[in-house]
CSV table of C-alpha atoms and ligand atoms in Angstrom, one decimal:
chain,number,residue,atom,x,y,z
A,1,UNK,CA,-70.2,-157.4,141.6
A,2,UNK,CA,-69.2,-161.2,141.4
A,3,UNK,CA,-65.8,-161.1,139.1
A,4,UNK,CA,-65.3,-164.2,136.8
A,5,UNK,CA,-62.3,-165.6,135.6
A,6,UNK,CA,-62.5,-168.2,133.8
A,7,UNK,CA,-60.0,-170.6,132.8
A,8,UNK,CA,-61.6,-172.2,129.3
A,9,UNK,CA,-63.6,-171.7,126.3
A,10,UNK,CA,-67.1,-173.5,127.7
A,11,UNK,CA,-66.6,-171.7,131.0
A,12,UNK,CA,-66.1,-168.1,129.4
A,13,UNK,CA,-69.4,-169.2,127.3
A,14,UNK,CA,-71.2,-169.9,130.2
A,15,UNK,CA,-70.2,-166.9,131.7
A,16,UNK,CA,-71.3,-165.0,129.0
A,17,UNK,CA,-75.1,-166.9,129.2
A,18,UNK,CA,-75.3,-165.7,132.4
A,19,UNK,CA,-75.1,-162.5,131.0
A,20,UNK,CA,-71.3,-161.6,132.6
A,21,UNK,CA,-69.9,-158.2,131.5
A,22,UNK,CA,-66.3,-158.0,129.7
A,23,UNK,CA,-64.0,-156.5,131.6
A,24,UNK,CA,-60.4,-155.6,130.8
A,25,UNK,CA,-58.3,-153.3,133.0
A,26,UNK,CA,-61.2,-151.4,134.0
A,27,UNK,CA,-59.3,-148.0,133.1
A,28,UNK,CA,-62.4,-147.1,131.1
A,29,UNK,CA,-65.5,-148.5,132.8
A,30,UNK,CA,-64.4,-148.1,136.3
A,31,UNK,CA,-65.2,-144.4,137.1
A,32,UNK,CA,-68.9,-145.0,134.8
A,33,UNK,CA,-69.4,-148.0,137.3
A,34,UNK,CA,-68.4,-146.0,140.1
A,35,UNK,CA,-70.9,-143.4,139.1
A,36,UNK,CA,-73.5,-145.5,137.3
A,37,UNK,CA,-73.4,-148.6,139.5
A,38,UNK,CA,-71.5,-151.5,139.1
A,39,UNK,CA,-72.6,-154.9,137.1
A,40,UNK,CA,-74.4,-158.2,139.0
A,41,UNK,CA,-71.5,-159.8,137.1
A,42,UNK,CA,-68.4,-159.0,135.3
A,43,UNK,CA,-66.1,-161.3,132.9
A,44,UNK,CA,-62.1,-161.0,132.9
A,45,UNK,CA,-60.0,-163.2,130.4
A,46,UNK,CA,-56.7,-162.9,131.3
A,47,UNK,CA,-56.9,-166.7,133.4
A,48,UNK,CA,-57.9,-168.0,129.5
A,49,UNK,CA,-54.8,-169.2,127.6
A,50,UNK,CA,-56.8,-168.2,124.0
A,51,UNK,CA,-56.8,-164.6,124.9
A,52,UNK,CA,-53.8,-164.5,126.4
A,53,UNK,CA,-51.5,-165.2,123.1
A,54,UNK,CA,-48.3,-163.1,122.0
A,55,UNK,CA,-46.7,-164.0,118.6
A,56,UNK,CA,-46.1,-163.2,114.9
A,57,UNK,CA,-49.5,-164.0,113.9
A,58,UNK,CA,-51.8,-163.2,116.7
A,59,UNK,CA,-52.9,-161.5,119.6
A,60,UNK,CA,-55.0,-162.1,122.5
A,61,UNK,CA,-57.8,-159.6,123.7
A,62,UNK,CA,-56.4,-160.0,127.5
A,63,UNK,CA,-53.0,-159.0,126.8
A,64,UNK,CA,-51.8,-156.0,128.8
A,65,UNK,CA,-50.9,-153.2,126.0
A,66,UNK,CA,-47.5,-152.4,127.9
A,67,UNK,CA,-46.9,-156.7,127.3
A,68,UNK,CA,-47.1,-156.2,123.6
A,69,UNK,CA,-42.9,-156.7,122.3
A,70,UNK,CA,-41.0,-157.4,119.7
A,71,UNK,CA,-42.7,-161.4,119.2
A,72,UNK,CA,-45.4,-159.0,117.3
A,73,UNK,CA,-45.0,-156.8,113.9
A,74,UNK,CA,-43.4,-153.4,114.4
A,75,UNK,CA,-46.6,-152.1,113.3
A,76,UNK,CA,-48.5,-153.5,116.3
A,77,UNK,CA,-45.9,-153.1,119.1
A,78,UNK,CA,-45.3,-149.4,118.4
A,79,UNK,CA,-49.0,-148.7,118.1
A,80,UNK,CA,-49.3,-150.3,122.1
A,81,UNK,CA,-46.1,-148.4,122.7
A,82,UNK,CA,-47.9,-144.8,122.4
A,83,UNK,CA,-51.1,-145.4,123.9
A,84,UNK,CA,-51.8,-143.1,126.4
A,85,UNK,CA,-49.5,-142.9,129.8
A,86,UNK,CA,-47.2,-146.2,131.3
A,87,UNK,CA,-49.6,-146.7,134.0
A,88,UNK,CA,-52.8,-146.8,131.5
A,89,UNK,CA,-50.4,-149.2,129.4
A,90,UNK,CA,-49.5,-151.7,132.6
A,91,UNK,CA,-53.2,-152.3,132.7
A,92,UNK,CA,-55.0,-151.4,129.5
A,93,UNK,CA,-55.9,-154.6,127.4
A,94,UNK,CA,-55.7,-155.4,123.3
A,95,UNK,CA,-60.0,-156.0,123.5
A,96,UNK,CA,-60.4,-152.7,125.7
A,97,UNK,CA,-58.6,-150.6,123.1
A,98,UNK,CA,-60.1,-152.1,119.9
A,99,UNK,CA,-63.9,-152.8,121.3
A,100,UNK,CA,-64.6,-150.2,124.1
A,101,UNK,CA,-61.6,-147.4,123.8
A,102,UNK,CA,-62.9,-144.7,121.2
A,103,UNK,CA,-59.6,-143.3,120.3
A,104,UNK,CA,-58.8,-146.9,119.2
A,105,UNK,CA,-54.8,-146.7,118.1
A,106,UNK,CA,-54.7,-150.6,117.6
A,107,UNK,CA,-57.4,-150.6,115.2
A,108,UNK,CA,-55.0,-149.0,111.8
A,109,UNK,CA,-52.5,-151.8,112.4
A,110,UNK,CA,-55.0,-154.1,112.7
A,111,UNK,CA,-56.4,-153.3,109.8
A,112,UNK,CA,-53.1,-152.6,108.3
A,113,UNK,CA,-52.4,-156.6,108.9
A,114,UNK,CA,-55.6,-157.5,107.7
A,115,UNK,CA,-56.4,-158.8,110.8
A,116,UNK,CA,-59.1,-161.2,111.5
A,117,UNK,CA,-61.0,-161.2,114.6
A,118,UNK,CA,-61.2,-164.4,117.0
A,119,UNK,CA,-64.7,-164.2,118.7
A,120,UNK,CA,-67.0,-165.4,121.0
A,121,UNK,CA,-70.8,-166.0,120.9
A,122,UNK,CA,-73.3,-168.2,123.1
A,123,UNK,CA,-72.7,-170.7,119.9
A,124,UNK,CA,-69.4,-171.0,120.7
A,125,UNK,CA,-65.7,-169.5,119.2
A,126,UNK,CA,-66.3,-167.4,115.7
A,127,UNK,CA,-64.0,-165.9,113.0
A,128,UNK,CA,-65.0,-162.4,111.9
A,129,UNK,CA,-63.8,-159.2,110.1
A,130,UNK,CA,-63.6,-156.0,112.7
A,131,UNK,CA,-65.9,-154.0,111.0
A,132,UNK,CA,-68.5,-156.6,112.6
A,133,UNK,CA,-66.6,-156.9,115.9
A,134,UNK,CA,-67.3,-152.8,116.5
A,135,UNK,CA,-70.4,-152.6,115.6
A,136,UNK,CA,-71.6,-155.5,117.2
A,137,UNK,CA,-69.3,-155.1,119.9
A,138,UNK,CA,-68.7,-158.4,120.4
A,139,UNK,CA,-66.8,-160.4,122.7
A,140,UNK,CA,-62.9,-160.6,121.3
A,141,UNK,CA,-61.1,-163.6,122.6
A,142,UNK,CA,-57.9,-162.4,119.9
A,143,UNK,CA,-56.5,-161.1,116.6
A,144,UNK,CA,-55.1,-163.2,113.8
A,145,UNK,CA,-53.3,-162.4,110.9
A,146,UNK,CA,-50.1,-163.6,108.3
A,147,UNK,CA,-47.3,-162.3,109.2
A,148,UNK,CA,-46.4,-159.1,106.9
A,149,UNK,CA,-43.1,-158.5,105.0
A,150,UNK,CA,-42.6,-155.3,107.0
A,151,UNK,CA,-45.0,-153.0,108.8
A,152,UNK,CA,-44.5,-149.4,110.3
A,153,UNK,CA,-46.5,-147.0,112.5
A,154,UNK,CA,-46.5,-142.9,112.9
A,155,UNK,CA,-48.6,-141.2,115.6
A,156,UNK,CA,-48.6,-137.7,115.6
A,157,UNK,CA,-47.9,-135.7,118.1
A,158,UNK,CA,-51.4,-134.5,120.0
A,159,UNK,CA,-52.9,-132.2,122.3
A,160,UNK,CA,-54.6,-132.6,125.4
A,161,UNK,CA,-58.0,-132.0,124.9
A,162,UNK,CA,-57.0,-132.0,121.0
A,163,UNK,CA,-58.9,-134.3,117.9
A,164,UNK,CA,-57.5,-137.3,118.3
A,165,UNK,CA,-53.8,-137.3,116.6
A,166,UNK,CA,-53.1,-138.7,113.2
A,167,UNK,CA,-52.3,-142.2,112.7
A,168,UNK,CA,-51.1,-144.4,109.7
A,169,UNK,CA,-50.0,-148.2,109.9
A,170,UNK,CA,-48.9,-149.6,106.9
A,171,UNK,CA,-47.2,-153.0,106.2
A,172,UNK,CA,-46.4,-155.0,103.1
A,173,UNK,CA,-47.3,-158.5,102.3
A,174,UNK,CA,-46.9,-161.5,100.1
A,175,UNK,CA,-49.9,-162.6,98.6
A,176,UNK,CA,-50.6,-166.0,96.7
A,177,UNK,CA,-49.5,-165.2,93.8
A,178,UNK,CA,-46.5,-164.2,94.5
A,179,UNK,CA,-47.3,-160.3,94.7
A,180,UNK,CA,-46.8,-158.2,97.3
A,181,UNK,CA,-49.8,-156.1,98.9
A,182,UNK,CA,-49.4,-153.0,100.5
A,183,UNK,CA,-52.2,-152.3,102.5
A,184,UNK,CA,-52.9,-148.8,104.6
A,185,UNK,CA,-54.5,-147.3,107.8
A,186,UNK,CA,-54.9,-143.6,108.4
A,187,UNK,CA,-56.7,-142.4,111.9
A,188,UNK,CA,-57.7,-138.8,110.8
A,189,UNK,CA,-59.6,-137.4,113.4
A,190,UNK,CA,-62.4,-139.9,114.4
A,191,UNK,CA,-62.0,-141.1,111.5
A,192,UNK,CA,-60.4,-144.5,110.0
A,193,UNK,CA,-59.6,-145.3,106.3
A,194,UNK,CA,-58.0,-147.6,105.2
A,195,UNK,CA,-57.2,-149.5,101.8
A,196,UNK,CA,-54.5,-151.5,100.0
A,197,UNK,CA,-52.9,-151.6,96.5
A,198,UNK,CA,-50.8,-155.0,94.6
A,199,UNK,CA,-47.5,-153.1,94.4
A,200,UNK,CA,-45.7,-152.5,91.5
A,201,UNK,CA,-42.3,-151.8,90.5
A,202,UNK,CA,-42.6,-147.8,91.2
A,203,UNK,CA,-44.0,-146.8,94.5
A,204,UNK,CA,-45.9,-143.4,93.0
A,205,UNK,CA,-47.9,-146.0,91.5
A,206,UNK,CA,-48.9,-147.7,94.6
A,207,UNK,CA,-49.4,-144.5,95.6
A,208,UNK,CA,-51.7,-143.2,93.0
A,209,UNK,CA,-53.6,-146.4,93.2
A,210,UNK,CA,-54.2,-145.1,97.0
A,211,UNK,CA,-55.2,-141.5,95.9
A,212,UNK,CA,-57.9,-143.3,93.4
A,213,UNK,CA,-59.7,-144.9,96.0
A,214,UNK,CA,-61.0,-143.7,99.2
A,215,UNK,CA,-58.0,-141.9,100.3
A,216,UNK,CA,-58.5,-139.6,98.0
A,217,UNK,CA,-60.9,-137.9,100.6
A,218,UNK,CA,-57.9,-137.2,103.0
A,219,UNK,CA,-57.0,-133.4,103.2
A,220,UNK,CA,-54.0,-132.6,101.4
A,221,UNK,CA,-51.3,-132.3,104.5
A,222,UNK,CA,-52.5,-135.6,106.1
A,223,UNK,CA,-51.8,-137.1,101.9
A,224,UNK,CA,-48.4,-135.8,102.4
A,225,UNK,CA,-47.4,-137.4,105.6
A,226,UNK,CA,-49.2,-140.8,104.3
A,227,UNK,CA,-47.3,-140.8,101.3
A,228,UNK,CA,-43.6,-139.9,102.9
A,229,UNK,CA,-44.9,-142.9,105.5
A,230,UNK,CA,-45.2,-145.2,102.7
A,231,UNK,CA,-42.8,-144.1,100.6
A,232,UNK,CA,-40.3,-144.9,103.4
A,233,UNK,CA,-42.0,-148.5,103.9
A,234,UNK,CA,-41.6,-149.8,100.3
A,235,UNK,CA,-37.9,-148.8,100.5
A,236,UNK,CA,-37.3,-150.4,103.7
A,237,UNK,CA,-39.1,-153.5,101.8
A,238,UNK,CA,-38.0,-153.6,98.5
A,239,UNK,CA,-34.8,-156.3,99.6
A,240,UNK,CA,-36.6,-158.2,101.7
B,301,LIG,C1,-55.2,-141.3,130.4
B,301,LIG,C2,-55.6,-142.1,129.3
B,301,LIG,C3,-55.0,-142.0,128.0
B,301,LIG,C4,-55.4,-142.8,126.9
B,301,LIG,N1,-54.7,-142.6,125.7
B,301,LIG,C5,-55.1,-143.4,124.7
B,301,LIG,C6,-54.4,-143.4,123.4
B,301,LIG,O1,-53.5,-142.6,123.2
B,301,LIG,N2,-54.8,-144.2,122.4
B,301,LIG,C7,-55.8,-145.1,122.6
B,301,LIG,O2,-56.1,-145.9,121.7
B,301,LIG,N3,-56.4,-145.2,123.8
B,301,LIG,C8,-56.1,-144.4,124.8
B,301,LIG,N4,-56.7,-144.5,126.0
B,301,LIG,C9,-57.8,-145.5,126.1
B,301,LIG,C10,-57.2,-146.8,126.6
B,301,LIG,O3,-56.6,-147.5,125.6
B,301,LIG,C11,-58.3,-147.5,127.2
B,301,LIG,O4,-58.5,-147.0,128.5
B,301,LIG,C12,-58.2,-148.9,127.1
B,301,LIG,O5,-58.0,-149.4,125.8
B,301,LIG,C13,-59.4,-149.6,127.7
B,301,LIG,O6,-58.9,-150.8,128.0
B,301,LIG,P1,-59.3,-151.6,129.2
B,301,LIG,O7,-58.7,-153.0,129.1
B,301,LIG,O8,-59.0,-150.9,130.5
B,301,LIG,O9,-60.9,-151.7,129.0
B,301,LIG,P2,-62.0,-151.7,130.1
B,301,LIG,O10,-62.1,-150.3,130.7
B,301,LIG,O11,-61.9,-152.8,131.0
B,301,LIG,O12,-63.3,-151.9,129.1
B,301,LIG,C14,-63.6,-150.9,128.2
B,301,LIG,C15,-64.8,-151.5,127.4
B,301,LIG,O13,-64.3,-152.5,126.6
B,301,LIG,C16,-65.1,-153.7,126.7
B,301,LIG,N5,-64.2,-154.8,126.6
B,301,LIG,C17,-63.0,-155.1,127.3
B,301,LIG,N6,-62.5,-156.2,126.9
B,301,LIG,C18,-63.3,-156.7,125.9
B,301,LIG,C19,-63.2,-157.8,125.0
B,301,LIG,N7,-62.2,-158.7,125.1
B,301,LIG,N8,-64.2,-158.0,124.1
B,301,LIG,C20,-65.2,-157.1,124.0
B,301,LIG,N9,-65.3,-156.0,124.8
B,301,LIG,C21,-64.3,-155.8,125.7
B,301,LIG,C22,-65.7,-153.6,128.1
B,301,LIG,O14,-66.9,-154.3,128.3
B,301,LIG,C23,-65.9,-152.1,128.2
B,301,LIG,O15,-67.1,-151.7,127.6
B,301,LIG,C24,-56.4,-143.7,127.1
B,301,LIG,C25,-57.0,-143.9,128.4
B,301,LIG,C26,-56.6,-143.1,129.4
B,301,LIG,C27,-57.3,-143.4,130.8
């Protein structure tokens, strides 16, 4: 297998032409390759300074989870902080977890932040939501978003062997007009919800405005945990 690292835009592109497989920390496809065969030709991005970004508003796709601090919303950094095990955390990357992992614990704060995803195609770099990004699974350079007001995360505690544990990300922003959003992300089971509400002076009103829309399909003791989670969130918030 011929590894690439390439070192710009045009170069990843022509890697990816030439038909070059993403690769992140390999803690995922390594034993299928060891069993399956390995690629004619494998793509890494942590030599390219787009993926490779850390800050407020963004993210890059070859960033090491256990590299993700405090220069990123709470919600984000404690999300990294809990994936699996330190050593799968020294090497696991930002595009493995969101693109190829299926448990997928950065995908409710990044759709907690309303993340957009950086992208890209033989055309060259694209902006699109991650709905597209996992179904087409296509190749993340980074995440971008505004910075929130506040964010939080809660991971339950799972079992080995277990569904996957129970995960909301939350955070608060300002919009244009001067409103604040909140905007939600439960992980129950396999499966991820989210929504968002304008919020108004009384939190059980945000959280009503929740329960009306697709969260209303949550079971009854995963409700209660999202709405102590957020309940907790908008206090934090309400002085800043
Ligand atoms: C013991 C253990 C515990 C774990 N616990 C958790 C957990 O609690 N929560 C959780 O979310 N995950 C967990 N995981 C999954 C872990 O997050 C993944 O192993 C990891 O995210 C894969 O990252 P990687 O960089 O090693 O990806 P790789 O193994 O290198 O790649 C995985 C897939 O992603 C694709 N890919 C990689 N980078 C990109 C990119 N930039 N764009 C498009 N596709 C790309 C590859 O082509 C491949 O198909 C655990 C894994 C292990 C081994």
């Amino acid at each position: 297998m011929l590894l690439r690292l390439p070192t710009s835009v045009s170069e990843a592109q022509e890697c990816m032409t030439e038909g070059a497989v993403p690769i992140g920390g390999a803690t995922l496809v390594w034993a299928a390759w060891q069993r399956d065969g390995f690629p004619d030709h494998a793509m890494s991005l942590r030599d390219l300074p787009e993926a490779n970004t850390i800050g407020r508003e963004t993210l890059g796709a070859a960033v090491v989870l256990n590299r993700i601090d405090d220069r990123v919303p709470e919600v984000m950094r404690r999300a990294a902080a809990t994936v699996g095990t330190g050593a799968v955390r020294r090497t696991a990357t930002v595009g493995g977890n969101i693109v190829g992992s299926t448990l997928r614990c950065l995908l409710p704060p990044a759709l907690a932040l309303d993340a957009r995803a950086v992208i890209l195609e033989p055309e060259g770099v694209n902006e699109t939501d991650l709905a597209e990004v996992l179904a087409k699974r296509h190749l993340l350079l980074s995440l971008r978003w505004r910075e929130p007001i506040s964010s939080s995360y809660h991971k339950a505690a799972g079992e080995a062997g277990g569904p996957p544990p129970l995960v909301i990300a939350a955070a608060v922003h300002s919009a244009d007009d001067g409103q604040r959003l909140l905007r939600v992300a439960v992980r129950e089971d396999e499966e991820v919800f989210s929504d968002s509400t304008v919020c108004h002076t009384d939190a059980e009103q945000d959280l009503r405005a929740l329960r009306d829309g697709s969260f209303g399909r949550l079971p009854a003791a995963t409700w209660d945990a999202v709405r102590r989670h957020v309940t907790d969130l908008l206090a934090r918030s309400a002085d800043r």
